[in-house]
Amino acid sequence: MKNSKTVKKALNMQRFLAPIVFIIASFVLAKVGNMSFLGVFITFLVMSILWIIFYPKYFYSYVSRNTKKMIKEGKNDGLLGEHHMILSEEGIIDSTSNGETKVTWSGIKTLSEDNQNIYLFNSSVSAYILPKRELADVEEIKTYLKSKV
């Protein structure tokens, strides 16, 4: 989720748009309510700063909580659990207890990684995840994948 450009864009819009609305609201409240502009402005400025600092943690925990609820709701046998992946010249073969999925290298849109995993995105919200701890030679696999994607 943290690797998705769409999620990052949505997070930044929500993170920075709300403080702008807070600041505008301080101007409106000061004018309409005959209040001290400085007092209202400082209050809303502090709220804006706190929002910018703490909203990302709330955002990710909210998405994580809802994802866990959705996983508990239905059968996810082919999605969760043990996967056996074969990287071939043609593409990826992903086998689970439910069946087998094949995708050609042209079906892989982007390649990215973090400290624990290598991600092979086949769409903006879906990826094949290769845990680095399960790979014999991470650098060799990365070189191979970069030549294919």
Short mmCIF file of C-alpha atoms in Angstrom, two decimals:
data_model
loop_
_atom_site.label_atom_id
_atom_site.label_comp_id
_atom_site.label_asym_id
_atom_site.label_seq_id
_atom_site.Cartn_x
_atom_site.Cartn_y
_atom_site.Cartn_z
CA MET A 1 0.00 0.00 0.00
CA LYS A 2 2.81 2.39 0.86
CA ASN A 3 4.34 1.73 -2.57
CA SER A 4 1.22 2.74 -4.51
CA LYS A 5 1.32 6.14 -6.22
CA THR A 6 -2.47 6.33 -6.00
CA VAL A 7 -2.46 5.76 -2.24
CA LYS A 8 0.33 8.30 -1.75
CA LYS A 9 -1.59 10.85 -3.81
CA ALA A 10 -4.81 10.25 -1.85
CA LEU A 11 -2.95 10.48 1.45
CA ASN A 12 -1.28 13.75 0.50
CA MET A 13 -4.54 15.26 -0.73
CA GLN A 14 -6.29 14.38 2.52
CA ARG A 15 -3.28 15.31 4.61
CA PHE A 16 -2.81 18.83 3.21
CA LEU A 17 -6.29 19.79 2.00
CA ALA A 18 -7.89 19.60 5.46
CA PRO A 19 -5.39 22.07 7.00
CA ILE A 20 -6.07 24.52 4.18
CA VAL A 21 -9.78 24.24 4.97
CA PHE A 22 -8.98 24.77 8.69
CA ILE A 23 -7.06 27.97 7.91
CA ILE A 24 -9.86 29.28 5.67
CA ALA A 25 -12.38 28.41 8.39
CA SER A 26 -10.39 30.53 10.87
CA PHE A 27 -10.77 33.58 8.61
CA VAL A 28 -14.51 32.95 8.18
CA LEU A 29 -15.12 32.38 11.90
CA ALA A 30 -13.18 35.49 12.84
CA LYS A 31 -15.22 37.64 10.42
CA VAL A 32 -18.65 36.11 11.03
CA GLY A 33 -18.33 35.53 14.76
CA ASN A 34 -16.69 38.84 15.64
CA MET A 35 -13.89 36.87 17.28
CA SER A 36 -10.25 37.75 17.66
CA PHE A 37 -8.62 36.70 14.41
CA LEU A 38 -5.30 35.89 16.06
CA GLY A 39 -6.88 33.60 18.68
CA VAL A 40 -8.95 31.69 16.12
CA PHE A 41 -6.06 31.54 13.65
CA ILE A 42 -3.60 30.14 16.22
CA THR A 43 -6.13 27.50 17.32
CA PHE A 44 -6.75 26.36 13.75
CA LEU A 45 -3.04 26.55 12.90
CA VAL A 46 -2.21 24.20 15.80
CA MET A 47 -5.00 21.84 14.64
CA SER A 48 -3.56 21.95 11.11
CA ILE A 49 -0.04 21.11 12.26
CA LEU A 50 -1.29 18.22 14.40
CA TRP A 51 -3.36 16.96 11.45
CA ILE A 52 -0.35 17.01 9.11
CA ILE A 53 1.80 15.16 11.66
CA PHE A 54 -0.67 12.49 12.82
CA TYR A 55 -2.99 11.91 9.85
CA PRO A 56 -0.72 9.43 7.98
CA LYS A 57 -0.64 7.08 10.99
CA TYR A 58 -4.45 7.27 11.26
CA PHE A 59 -4.84 6.76 7.49
CA TYR A 60 -2.71 3.60 7.36
CA SER A 61 -4.25 2.14 10.51
CA TYR A 62 -7.76 2.81 9.15
CA VAL A 63 -6.97 1.09 5.84
CA SER A 64 -5.25 -1.79 7.64
CA ARG A 65 -8.19 -2.27 10.01
CA ASN A 66 -10.70 -2.33 7.14
CA THR A 67 -8.53 -4.70 5.12
CA LYS A 68 -8.39 -7.12 8.06
CA LYS A 69 -12.20 -6.95 8.35
CA MET A 70 -12.61 -7.76 4.65
CA ILE A 71 -10.19 -10.68 4.92
CA LYS A 72 -12.19 -12.11 7.83
CA GLU A 73 -15.46 -11.80 5.87
CA GLY A 74 -14.80 -14.17 3.02
CA LYS A 75 -12.85 -17.06 1.64
CA ASN A 76 -9.37 -15.98 0.62
CA ASP A 77 -7.74 -19.36 0.04
CA GLY A 78 -6.09 -18.38 -3.24
CA LEU A 79 -5.07 -14.96 -1.99
CA LEU A 80 -3.59 -15.74 1.42
CA GLY A 81 -1.42 -18.62 2.51
CA GLU A 82 1.47 -20.48 0.99
CA HIS A 83 2.37 -19.72 -2.62
CA HIS A 84 4.97 -21.44 -4.77
CA MET A 85 6.30 -19.17 -7.53
CA ILE A 86 8.35 -20.16 -10.52
CA LEU A 87 10.11 -17.45 -12.51
CA SER A 88 10.48 -18.70 -16.08
CA GLU A 89 11.54 -17.16 -19.38
CA GLU A 90 7.85 -16.62 -20.25
CA GLY A 91 6.72 -15.15 -16.93
CA ILE A 92 5.57 -16.10 -13.44
CA ILE A 93 3.73 -19.27 -12.45
CA ASP A 94 2.04 -18.90 -9.05
CA SER A 95 0.72 -22.12 -7.49
CA THR A 96 -1.49 -22.35 -4.39
CA SER A 97 -3.71 -25.02 -2.88
CA ASN A 98 -6.53 -23.48 -4.96
CA GLY A 99 -4.86 -23.67 -8.34
CA GLU A 100 -2.31 -22.08 -10.60
CA THR A 101 -1.99 -18.61 -12.12
CA LYS A 102 0.31 -17.66 -14.97
CA VAL A 103 1.30 -14.16 -16.00
CA THR A 104 3.69 -13.22 -18.78
CA TRP A 105 6.44 -10.68 -18.19
CA SER A 106 4.49 -8.15 -20.27
CA GLY A 107 1.75 -8.41 -17.62
CA ILE A 108 4.13 -7.07 -14.95
CA LYS A 109 3.87 -3.28 -14.93
CA THR A 110 6.47 -2.23 -12.36
CA LEU A 111 9.11 -3.62 -10.05
CA SER A 112 9.84 -2.14 -6.62
CA GLU A 113 11.25 -3.25 -3.29
CA ASP A 114 11.57 -2.42 0.37
CA ASN A 115 13.73 -3.96 3.09
CA GLN A 116 11.71 -7.18 3.32
CA ASN A 117 10.16 -7.80 -0.12
CA ILE A 118 10.38 -7.42 -3.87
CA TYR A 119 7.08 -6.37 -5.47
CA LEU A 120 6.08 -7.25 -9.03
CA PHE A 121 3.03 -5.09 -9.74
CA ASN A 122 0.57 -6.46 -12.29
CA SER A 123 -1.78 -3.50 -11.65
CA SER A 124 -1.77 -0.36 -9.54
CA VAL A 125 -3.27 -2.24 -6.56
CA SER A 126 -2.07 -5.83 -7.04
CA ALA A 127 1.40 -7.34 -6.89
CA TYR A 128 3.27 -10.60 -6.62
CA ILE A 129 5.31 -10.36 -3.42
CA LEU A 130 8.66 -12.12 -3.18
CA PRO A 131 9.90 -12.21 0.44
CA LYS A 132 13.65 -11.60 0.39
CA ARG A 133 14.15 -14.02 3.30
CA GLU A 134 12.95 -16.85 1.01
CA LEU A 135 15.35 -16.01 -1.84
CA ALA A 136 18.75 -17.70 -2.05
CA ASP A 137 20.46 -14.79 -3.88
CA VAL A 138 18.47 -11.55 -3.73
CA GLU A 139 20.82 -9.57 -6.00
CA GLU A 140 20.78 -12.25 -8.70
CA ILE A 141 16.95 -12.38 -8.61
CA LYS A 142 16.72 -8.56 -8.80
CA THR A 143 19.05 -8.49 -11.81
CA TYR A 144 17.00 -11.21 -13.51
CA LEU A 145 13.70 -9.43 -12.78
CA LYS A 146 15.02 -6.07 -14.03
CA SER A 147 16.00 -7.73 -17.32
CA LYS A 148 12.43 -9.06 -17.71
CA VAL A 149 10.33 -6.08 -16.57
#
